[in-house]
XYZ file of C-alpha atoms in Angstrom:
325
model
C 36.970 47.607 -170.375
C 38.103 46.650 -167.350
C 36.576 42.423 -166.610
C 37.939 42.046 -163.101
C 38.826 42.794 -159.976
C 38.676 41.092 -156.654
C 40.364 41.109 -153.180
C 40.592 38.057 -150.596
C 43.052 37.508 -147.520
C 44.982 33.650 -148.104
C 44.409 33.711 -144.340
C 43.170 35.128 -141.547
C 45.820 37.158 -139.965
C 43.895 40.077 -138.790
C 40.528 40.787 -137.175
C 39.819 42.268 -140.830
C 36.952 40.919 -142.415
C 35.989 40.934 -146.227
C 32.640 42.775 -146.620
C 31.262 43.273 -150.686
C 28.330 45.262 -151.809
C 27.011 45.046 -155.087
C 24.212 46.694 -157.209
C 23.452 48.539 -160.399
C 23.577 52.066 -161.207
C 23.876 54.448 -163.431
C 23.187 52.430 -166.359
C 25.671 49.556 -164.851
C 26.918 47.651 -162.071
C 29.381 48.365 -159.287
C 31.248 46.703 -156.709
C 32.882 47.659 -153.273
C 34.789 45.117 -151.491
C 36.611 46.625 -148.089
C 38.280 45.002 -145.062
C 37.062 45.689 -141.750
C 36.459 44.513 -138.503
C 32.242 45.042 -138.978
C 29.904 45.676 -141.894
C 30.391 49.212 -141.430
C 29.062 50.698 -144.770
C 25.406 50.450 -145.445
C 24.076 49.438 -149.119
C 21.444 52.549 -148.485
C 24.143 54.707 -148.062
C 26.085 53.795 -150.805
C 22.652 53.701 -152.772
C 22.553 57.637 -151.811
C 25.980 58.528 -153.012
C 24.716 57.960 -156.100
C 21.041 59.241 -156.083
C 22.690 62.365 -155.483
C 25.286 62.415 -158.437
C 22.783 61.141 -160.822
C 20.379 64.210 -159.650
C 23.500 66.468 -160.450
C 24.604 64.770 -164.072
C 22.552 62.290 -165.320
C 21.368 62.422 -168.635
C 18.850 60.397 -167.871
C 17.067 61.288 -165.098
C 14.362 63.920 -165.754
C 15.058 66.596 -163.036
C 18.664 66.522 -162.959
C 20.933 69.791 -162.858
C 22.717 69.201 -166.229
C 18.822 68.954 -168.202
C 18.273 72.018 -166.058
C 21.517 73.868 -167.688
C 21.104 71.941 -171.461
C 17.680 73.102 -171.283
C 17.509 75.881 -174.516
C 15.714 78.640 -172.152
C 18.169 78.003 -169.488
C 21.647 80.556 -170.320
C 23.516 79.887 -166.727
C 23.070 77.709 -163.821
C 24.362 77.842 -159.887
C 26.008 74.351 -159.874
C 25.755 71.764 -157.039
C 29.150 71.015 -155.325
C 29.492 67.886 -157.776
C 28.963 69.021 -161.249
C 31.256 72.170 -159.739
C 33.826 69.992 -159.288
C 33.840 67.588 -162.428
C 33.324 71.113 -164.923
C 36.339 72.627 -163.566
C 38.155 69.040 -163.975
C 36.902 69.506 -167.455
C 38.329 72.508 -168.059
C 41.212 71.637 -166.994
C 41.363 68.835 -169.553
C 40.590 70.610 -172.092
C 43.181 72.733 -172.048
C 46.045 70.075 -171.682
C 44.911 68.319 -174.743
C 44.395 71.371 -176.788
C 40.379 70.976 -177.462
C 40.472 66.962 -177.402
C 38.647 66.936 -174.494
C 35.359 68.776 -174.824
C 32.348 68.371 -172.858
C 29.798 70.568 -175.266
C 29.718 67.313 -177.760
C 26.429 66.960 -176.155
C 24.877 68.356 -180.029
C 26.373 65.562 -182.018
C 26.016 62.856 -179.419
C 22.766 63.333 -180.104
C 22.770 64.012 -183.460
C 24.668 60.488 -183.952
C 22.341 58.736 -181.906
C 24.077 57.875 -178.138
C 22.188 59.979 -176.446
C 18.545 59.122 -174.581
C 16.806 59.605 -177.285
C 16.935 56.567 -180.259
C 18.087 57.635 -183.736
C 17.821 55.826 -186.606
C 19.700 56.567 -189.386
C 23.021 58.742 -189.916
C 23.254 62.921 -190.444
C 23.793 64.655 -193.267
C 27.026 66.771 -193.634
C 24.129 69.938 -193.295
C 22.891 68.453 -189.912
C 26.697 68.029 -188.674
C 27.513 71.821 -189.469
C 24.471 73.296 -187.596
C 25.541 70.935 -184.733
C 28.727 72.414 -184.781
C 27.679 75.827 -184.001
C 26.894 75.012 -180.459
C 29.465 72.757 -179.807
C 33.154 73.954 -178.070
C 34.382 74.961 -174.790
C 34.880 78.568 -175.573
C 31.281 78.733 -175.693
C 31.103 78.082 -171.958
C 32.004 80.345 -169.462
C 32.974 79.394 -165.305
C 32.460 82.246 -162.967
C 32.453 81.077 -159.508
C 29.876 78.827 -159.115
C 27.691 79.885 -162.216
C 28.291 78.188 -165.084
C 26.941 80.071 -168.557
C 26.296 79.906 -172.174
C 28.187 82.333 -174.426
C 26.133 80.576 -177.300
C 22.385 79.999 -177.344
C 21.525 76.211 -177.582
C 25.085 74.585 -176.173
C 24.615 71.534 -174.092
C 26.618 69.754 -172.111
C 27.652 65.549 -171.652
C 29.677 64.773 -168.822
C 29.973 61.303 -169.309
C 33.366 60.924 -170.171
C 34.273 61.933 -166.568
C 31.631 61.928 -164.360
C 31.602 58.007 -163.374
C 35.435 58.050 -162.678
C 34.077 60.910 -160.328
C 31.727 58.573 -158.733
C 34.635 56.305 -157.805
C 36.052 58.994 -156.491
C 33.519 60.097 -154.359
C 32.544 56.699 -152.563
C 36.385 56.179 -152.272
C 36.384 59.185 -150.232
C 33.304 58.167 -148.299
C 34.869 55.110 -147.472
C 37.641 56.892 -145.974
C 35.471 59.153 -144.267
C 34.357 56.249 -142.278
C 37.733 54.895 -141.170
C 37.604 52.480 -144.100
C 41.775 51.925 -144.964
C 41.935 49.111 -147.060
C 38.622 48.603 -150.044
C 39.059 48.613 -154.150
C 35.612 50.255 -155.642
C 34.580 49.564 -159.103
C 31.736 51.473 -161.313
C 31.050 50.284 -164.496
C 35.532 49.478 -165.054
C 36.356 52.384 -163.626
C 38.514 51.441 -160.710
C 39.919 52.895 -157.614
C 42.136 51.116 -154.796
C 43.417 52.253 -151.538
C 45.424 50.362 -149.202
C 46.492 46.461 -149.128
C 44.841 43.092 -148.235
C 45.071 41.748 -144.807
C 48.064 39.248 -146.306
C 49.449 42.166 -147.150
C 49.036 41.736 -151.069
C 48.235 44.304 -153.410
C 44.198 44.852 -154.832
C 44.687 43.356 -158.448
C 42.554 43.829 -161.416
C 42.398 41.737 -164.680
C 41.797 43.876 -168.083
C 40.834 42.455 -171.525
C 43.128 42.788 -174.405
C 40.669 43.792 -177.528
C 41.495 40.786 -180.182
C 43.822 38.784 -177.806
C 40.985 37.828 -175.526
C 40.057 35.184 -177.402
C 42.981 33.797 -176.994
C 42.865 33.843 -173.560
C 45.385 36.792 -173.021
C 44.506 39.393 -170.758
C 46.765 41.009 -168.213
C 46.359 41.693 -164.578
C 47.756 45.167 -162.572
C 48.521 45.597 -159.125
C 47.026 48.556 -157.769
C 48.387 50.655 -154.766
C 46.279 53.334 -154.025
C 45.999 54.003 -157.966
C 42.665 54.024 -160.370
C 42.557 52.469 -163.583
C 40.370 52.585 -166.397
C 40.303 51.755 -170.039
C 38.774 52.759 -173.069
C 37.971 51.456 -176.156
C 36.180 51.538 -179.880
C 35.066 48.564 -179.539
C 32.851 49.346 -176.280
C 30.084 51.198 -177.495
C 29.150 52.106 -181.286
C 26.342 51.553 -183.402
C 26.079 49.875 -187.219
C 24.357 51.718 -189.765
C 23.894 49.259 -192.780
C 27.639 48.988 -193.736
C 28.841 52.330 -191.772
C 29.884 51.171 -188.201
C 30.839 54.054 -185.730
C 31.963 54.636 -182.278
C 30.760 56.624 -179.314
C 33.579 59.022 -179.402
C 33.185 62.312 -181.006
C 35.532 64.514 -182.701
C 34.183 68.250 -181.410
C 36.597 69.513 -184.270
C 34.993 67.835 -187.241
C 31.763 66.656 -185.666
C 32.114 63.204 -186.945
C 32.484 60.145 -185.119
C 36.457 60.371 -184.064
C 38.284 57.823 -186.508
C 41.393 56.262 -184.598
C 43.848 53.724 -184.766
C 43.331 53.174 -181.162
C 41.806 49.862 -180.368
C 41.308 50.627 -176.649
C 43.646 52.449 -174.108
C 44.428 51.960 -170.307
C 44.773 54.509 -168.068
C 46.556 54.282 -164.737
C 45.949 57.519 -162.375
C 46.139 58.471 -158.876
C 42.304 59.271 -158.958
C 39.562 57.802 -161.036
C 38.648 61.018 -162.174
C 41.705 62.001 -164.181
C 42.018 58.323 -165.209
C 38.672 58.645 -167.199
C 39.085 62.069 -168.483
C 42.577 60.710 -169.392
C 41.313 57.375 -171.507
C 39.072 59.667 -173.884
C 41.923 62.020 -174.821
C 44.385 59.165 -175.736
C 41.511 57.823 -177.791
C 41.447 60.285 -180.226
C 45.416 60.633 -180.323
C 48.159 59.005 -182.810
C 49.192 56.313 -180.709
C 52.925 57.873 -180.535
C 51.404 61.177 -179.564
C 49.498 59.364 -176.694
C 52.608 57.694 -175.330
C 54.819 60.710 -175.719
C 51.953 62.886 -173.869
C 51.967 60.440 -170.740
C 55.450 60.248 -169.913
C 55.459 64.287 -170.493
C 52.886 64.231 -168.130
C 54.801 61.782 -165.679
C 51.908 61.104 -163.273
C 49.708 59.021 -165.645
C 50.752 55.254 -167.511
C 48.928 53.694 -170.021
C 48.869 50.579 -172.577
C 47.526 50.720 -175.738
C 46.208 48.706 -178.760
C 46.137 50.190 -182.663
C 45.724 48.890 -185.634
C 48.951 49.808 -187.703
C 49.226 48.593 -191.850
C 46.141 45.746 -190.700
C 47.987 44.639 -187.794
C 47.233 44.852 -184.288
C 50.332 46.638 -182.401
C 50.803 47.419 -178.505
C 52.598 50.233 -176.587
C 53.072 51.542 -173.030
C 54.332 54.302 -171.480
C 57.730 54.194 -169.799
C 56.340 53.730 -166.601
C 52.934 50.962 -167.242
C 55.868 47.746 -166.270
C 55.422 48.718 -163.075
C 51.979 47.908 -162.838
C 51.951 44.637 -163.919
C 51.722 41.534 -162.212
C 54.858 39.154 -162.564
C 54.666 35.889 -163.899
């Protein structure tokens, strides 16, 4: 994940001021620091931004749109402007990384207990293969503004993009407001836009799985870019010796098993960045690097485990990024 990210002016050379808000939400903390002459965002409105997103996607809140559509009884739904948005971003991913991307793994995230409701315990292979049958993109359908169910029982997680669409929201609010020059973070996932009143670029320190206690990390510059990062080591749960990450593999319904320690993504919006980081997950590492300078608009840095050792790789364009010594 990402550990850092800050933004200060060595002096004052402008009537720019540095104004932070912080505050927790959607099951973590964020941060918005912006230069201005006033305090001209509100924490309420901020605060609102995401009351609104969370009544569109959370899984956790009771009412919200997506329990509306994963609801069994419910076989279409009229989607809000957000949730329109991030499905047909999902789509969209999909189909670039050939079914890698799949946001009907609601079933076995469940099923392999990371969802809201506690599991103890692994599945059977039985339990896996009835999961299955709801589970894939072809069983969803996008007409419009209605989005259906070819398949009785599919359900839908949207957390592998929906918080990089938060950033991107609130980093279009800000500009809305005639705020230039801010760096917003929710839960890692990162978006800057402008420069520091010194003129410097926002910069954001990242762990390096393994290396960190070392004391290696590495910090980016960031000029109106996102960045986020992934990793197996961020979320997974230990059944007695069996010890398995968040990530699912729609194809096999298993836990996806990776030489990827953790990825970085670097993308013009948070969005794509995040949608991004769980795709080179579950790719061969030379796959991942080879599909990101196809793709020419996206750099990332990864760590794998190759023959027991820990190995690193970048695209052809990540150098940029970093911050000289």
């Amino acid at each position: 994940m990402v550990i850092g990210c800050w933004a200060f002016a060595q002096q004052p050379i402008s009537t720019l001021q540095k104004h932070e808000l912080f505050g927790r939400a959607q099951g973590t903390t964020y941060t918005i620091t912006y230069f201005a002459p006033t305090q001209s965002i509100s924490q309420s409105s901020v605060d609102s931004i995401f009351n609104v997103i969370d009544q569109s996607m959370s899984l956790y809140k009771a009412d919200s749109e997506i329990l509306k559509f994963n609801d069994p009884k419910t076989l279409k739904l009229v989607l809000d402007p957000h949730m329109l948005r991030v499905i047909k971003e999902s789509f969209k991913m999909h189909k670039e990384s050939n079914g890698l991307f799949d946001i009907t793994v609601m079933p076995l995230v469940s099923l392999w207990g990371f969802g809201p409701k506690k599991i103890e315990g692994i599945p059977d292979s039985l339990e896996v293969k009835e999961a299955l049958k709801t589970v894939g993109m072809d069983k969803l359908k996008l007409r419009g503004k209605t989005l259906k169910k070819k398949v009785k029982g599919v359900e839908i997680d949207l957390n592998g993009i929906a918080q990089g669409y938060t950033v991107d929201v609130l980093h279009d609010f800000l500009l809305a407001n005639k705020v230039q020059d801010f760096i917003v973070e929710v839960g890692g996932e990162i978006r800057a836009h402008g420069i520091k009143p010194d003129g410097g670029t926002f910069k954001v320190l990242v762990q390096r799985p393994e290396k960190d206690s070392q004391g290696e990390s590495y910090i980016l510059n960031l000029n109106n870019k996102s960045v986020t990062t992934s990793g197996s080591y961020e979320k997974f749960r230990k059944v007695k010796d069996y010890r398995f990450s968040h990530h699912m593999d729609p194809k096999t319904g298993y836990p996806l098993k990776s030489q990827t320690i953790s990825v970085t993504v670097v993308a013009n919006s948070a969005m794509e960045a995040d949608a991004y980081d769980n795709i080179f997950m579950a790719m061969k590492p030379k796959d991942a690097i080879s599909f990101a300078n196809s793709k020419n608009i996206i750099d990332i840095y990864l760590m794998y485990l190759e023959d027991g050792q820990v190995k690193e790789a970048q695209s052809s364009g990540f150098q940029k990024y970093l911050l000289a010594d």
